[in-house]
Short mmCIF file of C-alpha atoms and ligand atoms in Angstrom, two decimals:
data_model
loop_
_atom_site.label_atom_id
_atom_site.label_comp_id
_atom_site.label_asym_id
_atom_site.label_seq_id
_atom_site.Cartn_x
_atom_site.Cartn_y
_atom_site.Cartn_z
CA UNK A 760 75.33 101.92 102.37
CA UNK A 761 77.04 105.47 101.64
CA UNK A 762 76.43 107.95 104.04
CA UNK A 763 75.53 111.07 101.93
CA UNK A 764 77.86 113.70 103.15
CA UNK A 765 80.94 111.14 102.83
CA UNK A 766 79.79 110.66 99.29
CA UNK A 767 79.64 114.32 98.44
CA UNK A 768 83.10 114.76 99.88
CA UNK A 769 84.65 112.12 97.90
CA UNK A 770 82.80 113.21 95.05
CA UNK A 771 83.93 117.07 95.39
CA UNK A 772 87.62 115.77 96.10
CA UNK A 773 87.81 113.36 93.16
CA UNK A 774 86.72 116.07 90.71
CA UNK A 775 89.46 118.34 92.08
CA UNK A 776 92.06 115.64 91.52
CA UNK A 777 90.94 115.02 87.85
CA UNK A 778 90.90 118.85 87.05
CA UNK A 779 94.32 119.01 88.96
CA UNK A 780 95.76 116.92 85.87
CA UNK A 781 94.77 119.37 83.46
CA UNK A 782 91.88 117.54 81.96
CA UNK A 783 88.68 120.01 81.58
CA UNK A 784 85.47 118.63 82.78
CA UNK A 785 81.89 120.33 82.34
CA UNK A 786 79.98 120.94 85.24
CA UNK A 787 77.64 118.02 84.38
CA UNK A 788 80.48 115.61 84.32
CA UNK A 789 81.74 116.57 87.82
CA UNK A 790 78.31 116.05 88.84
CA UNK A 791 78.11 112.76 87.67
CA UNK A 792 81.02 111.13 89.41
CA UNK A 793 79.91 108.05 90.79
CA UNK A 794 81.19 107.20 94.59
CA UNK A 795 81.23 103.37 94.34
CA UNK A 796 81.33 102.01 98.02
CA UNK A 797 80.47 98.31 96.32
CA UNK A 798 78.05 97.87 99.53
CA UNK A 799 80.67 97.56 101.91
CA UNK A 800 79.96 100.86 103.82
CA UNK A 801 83.44 102.21 103.96
CA UNK A 802 84.35 103.79 100.52
CA UNK A 803 87.20 105.64 101.78
CA UNK A 804 88.85 102.36 102.30
CA UNK A 805 87.25 99.88 99.94
CA UNK A 806 85.63 101.99 97.09
CA UNK A 807 86.42 104.11 93.86
CA UNK A 808 85.22 107.21 92.34
CA UNK A 809 84.03 106.68 88.65
CA UNK A 810 83.45 109.06 86.03
CA UNK A 811 81.99 107.37 82.69
CA UNK A 812 83.10 109.76 79.70
CA UNK A 813 81.87 107.56 76.99
CA UNK A 814 79.67 104.35 76.72
CA UNK A 815 78.63 103.20 73.46
CA UNK A 816 77.79 99.64 72.48
CA UNK A 817 81.09 98.57 71.84
CA UNK A 818 83.62 100.92 74.12
CA UNK A 819 83.95 102.52 77.22
CA UNK A 820 86.18 105.20 78.63
CA UNK A 821 86.13 106.24 82.20
CA UNK A 822 88.27 108.05 84.74
CA UNK A 823 88.75 106.32 88.21
CA UNK A 824 90.17 108.28 91.06
CA UNK A 825 91.37 106.56 94.30
CA UNK A 826 92.14 108.68 97.34
CA UNK A 827 95.04 107.98 99.42
CA UNK A 828 94.92 104.53 100.54
CA UNK A 829 91.53 103.67 98.98
CA UNK A 830 91.27 100.08 97.37
CA UNK A 831 89.23 98.98 94.58
CA UNK A 832 87.92 95.45 95.40
CA UNK A 833 89.15 92.31 93.35
CA UNK A 834 87.03 91.75 90.45
CA UNK A 835 86.98 90.23 86.82
CA UNK A 836 84.67 91.14 83.78
CA UNK A 837 83.09 87.82 82.84
CA UNK A 838 82.20 86.61 79.24
CA UNK A 839 78.70 87.49 78.41
CA UNK A 840 77.02 85.70 75.32
CA UNK A 841 79.25 86.00 72.19
CA UNK A 842 81.45 88.78 73.89
CA UNK A 843 84.58 87.20 75.85
CA UNK A 844 84.28 89.98 78.65
CA UNK A 845 85.48 93.28 79.08
CA UNK A 846 89.20 94.07 78.08
CA UNK A 847 90.58 96.91 79.81
CA UNK A 848 93.39 99.08 79.48
CA UNK A 849 94.56 101.30 82.44
CA UNK A 850 96.62 104.53 82.09
CA UNK A 851 97.80 106.70 84.88
CA UNK A 852 97.19 110.32 84.70
CA UNK A 853 98.47 110.87 88.36
CA UNK A 854 99.90 109.26 91.70
CA UNK A 855 101.57 105.85 91.47
CA UNK A 856 98.86 103.19 90.91
CA UNK A 857 99.27 99.66 92.50
CA UNK A 858 97.78 97.07 90.60
CA UNK A 859 97.39 93.42 91.60
CA UNK A 860 96.97 90.50 88.93
CA UNK A 861 97.40 86.76 88.96
CA UNK A 862 100.88 85.58 89.16
CA UNK A 863 104.28 85.03 91.32
CA UNK A 864 103.57 86.86 94.71
CA UNK A 865 105.31 90.08 94.77
CA UNK A 866 102.84 91.97 97.15
CA UNK A 867 104.53 94.33 99.58
CA UNK A 868 103.37 93.55 103.21
CA UNK A 869 100.26 95.50 104.72
CA UNK A 870 98.68 96.34 101.59
CA UNK A 871 95.42 94.11 101.52
CA UNK A 872 92.95 95.47 103.50
CA UNK A 873 92.65 94.15 107.35
CA UNK A 874 91.04 90.96 107.74
CA UNK A 875 90.25 90.67 103.83
CA UNK A 876 93.09 88.28 102.64
CA UNK A 877 90.74 85.52 101.67
CA UNK A 878 88.77 87.92 99.24
CA UNK A 879 92.16 89.76 97.49
CA UNK A 880 93.62 86.60 95.84
CA UNK A 881 95.79 88.17 93.31
CA UNK A 882 99.36 88.98 94.48
CA UNK A 883 101.36 89.87 91.65
CA UNK A 884 102.14 93.75 92.26
CA UNK A 885 102.50 96.21 89.52
CA UNK A 886 103.21 99.65 89.94
CA UNK A 887 102.21 102.22 87.24
CA UNK A 888 103.16 105.82 87.19
CA UNK A 889 101.78 108.76 85.34
CA UNK A 890 102.31 107.66 81.43
CA UNK A 891 102.08 104.02 81.80
CA UNK A 892 99.68 101.81 80.82
CA UNK A 893 98.63 98.07 81.56
CA UNK A 894 96.11 95.86 79.49
CA UNK A 895 93.73 93.64 81.37
CA UNK A 896 92.35 90.64 79.43
CA UNK A 897 89.01 89.65 79.21
CA UNK A 898 88.11 87.82 82.48
CA UNK A 899 91.56 88.43 83.99
CA UNK A 900 90.90 89.27 87.80
CA UNK A 901 92.47 92.39 89.14
CA UNK A 902 92.32 94.89 91.91
CA UNK A 903 93.60 98.28 92.63
CA UNK A 904 95.01 100.68 95.30
CA UNK A 905 96.53 103.91 95.66
CA UNK A 906 99.53 104.16 98.14
CA UNK A 907 100.58 107.44 100.10
CA UNK A 908 99.03 109.66 97.50
CA UNK A 909 95.93 110.04 95.25
CA UNK A 910 95.50 108.37 91.77
CA UNK A 911 93.75 109.21 88.98
CA UNK A 912 93.59 106.81 85.72
CA UNK A 913 91.86 106.20 82.63
CA UNK A 914 90.27 102.96 81.66
CA UNK A 915 89.80 102.34 78.08
CA UNK A 916 87.80 99.41 77.47
CA UNK A 917 85.37 97.31 75.13
CA UNK A 918 82.05 97.76 76.53
CA UNK A 919 81.63 97.69 80.18
CA UNK A 920 78.80 95.81 81.91
CA UNK A 921 79.28 97.10 85.32
CA UNK A 922 76.39 95.20 86.78
CA UNK A 923 77.71 91.79 85.52
CA UNK A 924 81.06 92.29 86.91
CA UNK A 925 82.28 89.75 89.16
CA UNK A 926 83.83 90.31 92.71
CA UNK A 927 85.81 87.85 94.92
CA UNK A 928 84.32 89.23 97.93
CA UNK A 929 80.49 87.80 98.34
CA UNK A 930 80.00 91.05 100.62
CA UNK A 931 80.11 93.25 97.26
CA UNK A 932 77.13 94.77 95.83
CA UNK A 933 77.90 96.95 92.41
CA UNK A 934 74.89 99.08 92.82
CA UNK A 935 73.75 99.65 96.57
CA UNK A 936 71.12 102.29 97.34
CA UNK A 937 72.34 105.46 99.06
CA UNK A 938 71.46 106.01 102.87
CA UNK A 939 70.41 109.73 103.31
CA UNK A 940 71.33 111.10 106.75
ZN1 LIG B 1274 88.32 95.96 86.09
#
């Protein structure tokens, strides 16, 4: 569960990081930044701050913020009915994003969250700098991490159905309740 103070702090920092890229957000958008801890209870380590800018029946645009060392857990976007699953293009705005997909192992040591080797199976590393982008195919497994500095990136995609995303870690719950303190 997310602790409310930590949640507010991550939200506030993430708003500042987005604004620091020069993107202009409305107060309502700043307030809508979602702190996702994926039910794991330690969002600064495994989590992400997500702002959905556009969600229609066909396309989705999100901003994602990862603070230093934060990991967005391994997941994939499965087919739903006749939809082959979300195709997603990542474009980095600030920081250097570590992106992991299936493929020849090129992961640097010490990157996988401690004790979680079995639920981070994608070991091919891509480093994306600001202005670089990468497309993830439908149903393609992936995970993200910020290294020694925070990262802000766009996710442009076909329609997102977050509640149906699949995670390698069976402990993940995509929409856990917030714990007041
Ligand atoms: Zn994804």
